[in-house]
Amino acid sequence: MNRYVSTALATFAASAVAMGVGPAPAANATCASAFGFGNSSHCKSSPTTIAIAIGANADAEAFGTLGAAIALGNNTFAGVYGSLNSAFALGNSSSAIATNLGIAIAVGSHSATHAGAAPTEVFNLAVSIANDSVAEALGQGNVAVNLFGNGAKVHAFGTDGLAFNTGNKSTVTAWGTLSSALNLGGYQVIVETASDSRAGSAFNVLGSGNAVGTAGGPFAVAGSVFQVGEKISQTGPGVHINGVKAGGAAATGPAAAKHHGGKGVGATKRKH
């Protein structure tokens, strides 16, 4: 039976290439493994998971329960570790990694997404649809989304945080609890909430070269709208938007975001 399942999976992978994923790569670079059958050096699965890799030196790993990992493109990697998760990477040298109850989607050349970095990090969503970009949701219940922001870095660390970006070459980081960091179309901006943020929000709308951040809380809000090269920050409860302040203490600029240095579960396979 193993032989028949392996043959069927190989046929499916080859058909996917023919349907337009790209030119057929070397035979040993396109593979599929399902429910523990058809495992190879490039595709590995568990009894209830699926792993598919299409492209030269593409790899897919699906270890755990009810997970799926799909890697499409040359030097691409997708990996799931734990239960009820999925990882999808599309684009040369892209990678997507998800842990328990996580979803990681990377679409674009040299894009990378992480939804969780340890078994205890659950309910995370990381999505990046752009080139040369990173989206990481690490902790519990975090969402990090980068839409068409080439060269952007989007991070949601902590608990129930949201980081969202649509601007090129920008860094958007939501630390803390129930905090959000948003950049809508701004170019080369920094938007962040500090690690002690509680229900804080920092946002930037268009403009370029701005730095916007909050710390403490609860309900610290800082925003920049249609500005260039400005620094806006709010510490503690209060609002600070475009230089107009209401309540709390305003600082000169956002606190530097701490980058979560972990490479995630299965870090040895992480590709950029």
Short mmCIF file of N, CA and C in Angstrom, two decimals, residues 29 37 43 58 65 72 107 112 123 130 151 158 161 234 237:
data_model
loop_
_atom_site.label_atom_id
_atom_site.label_comp_id
_atom_site.label_asym_id
_atom_site.label_seq_id
_atom_site.Cartn_x
_atom_site.Cartn_y
_atom_site.Cartn_z
N ALA A 29 13.29 17.36 -6.28
CA ALA A 29 12.92 18.61 -5.63
C ALA A 29 11.41 18.79 -5.54
N PHE A 37 3.03 8.62 4.77
CA PHE A 37 3.47 7.90 3.57
C PHE A 37 4.16 8.85 2.61
N CYS A 43 10.20 16.12 1.86
CA CYS A 43 8.82 16.12 2.34
C CYS A 43 8.66 15.12 3.48
N ALA A 58 12.99 22.84 -2.64
CA ALA A 58 11.86 23.18 -1.77
C ALA A 58 11.69 22.09 -0.72
N THR A 65 -0.45 16.95 14.62
CA THR A 65 -1.79 16.43 14.40
C THR A 65 -2.60 17.39 13.56
N LEU A 72 5.86 26.19 -2.32
CA LEU A 72 5.87 26.29 -3.78
C LEU A 72 6.89 27.33 -4.19
N VAL A 107 3.76 34.95 0.85
CA VAL A 107 3.62 35.01 -0.61
C VAL A 107 4.55 36.11 -1.10
N ALA A 112 9.12 35.86 4.74
CA ALA A 112 9.16 34.89 5.83
C ALA A 112 8.06 35.20 6.83
N PHE A 123 -2.81 30.13 18.73
CA PHE A 123 -3.79 31.05 18.13
C PHE A 123 -3.11 32.26 17.49
N ALA A 130 4.24 40.09 0.01
CA ALA A 130 5.18 41.12 -0.43
C ALA A 130 6.54 40.46 -0.60
N GLY A 151 9.92 44.93 1.62
CA GLY A 151 10.98 45.34 2.52
C GLY A 151 10.51 45.69 3.92
N GLY A 158 3.44 39.16 22.31
CA GLY A 158 2.74 39.36 23.56
C GLY A 158 1.44 38.58 23.57
N GLY A 161 -2.40 40.81 20.39
CA GLY A 161 -1.93 42.03 19.72
C GLY A 161 -2.17 41.98 18.22
N GLN A 234 3.19 58.63 23.00
CA GLN A 234 2.32 58.81 24.15
C GLN A 234 2.67 57.78 25.21
N PRO A 237 -2.06 56.71 29.88
CA PRO A 237 -3.35 57.05 29.29
C PRO A 237 -3.34 58.42 28.64
#
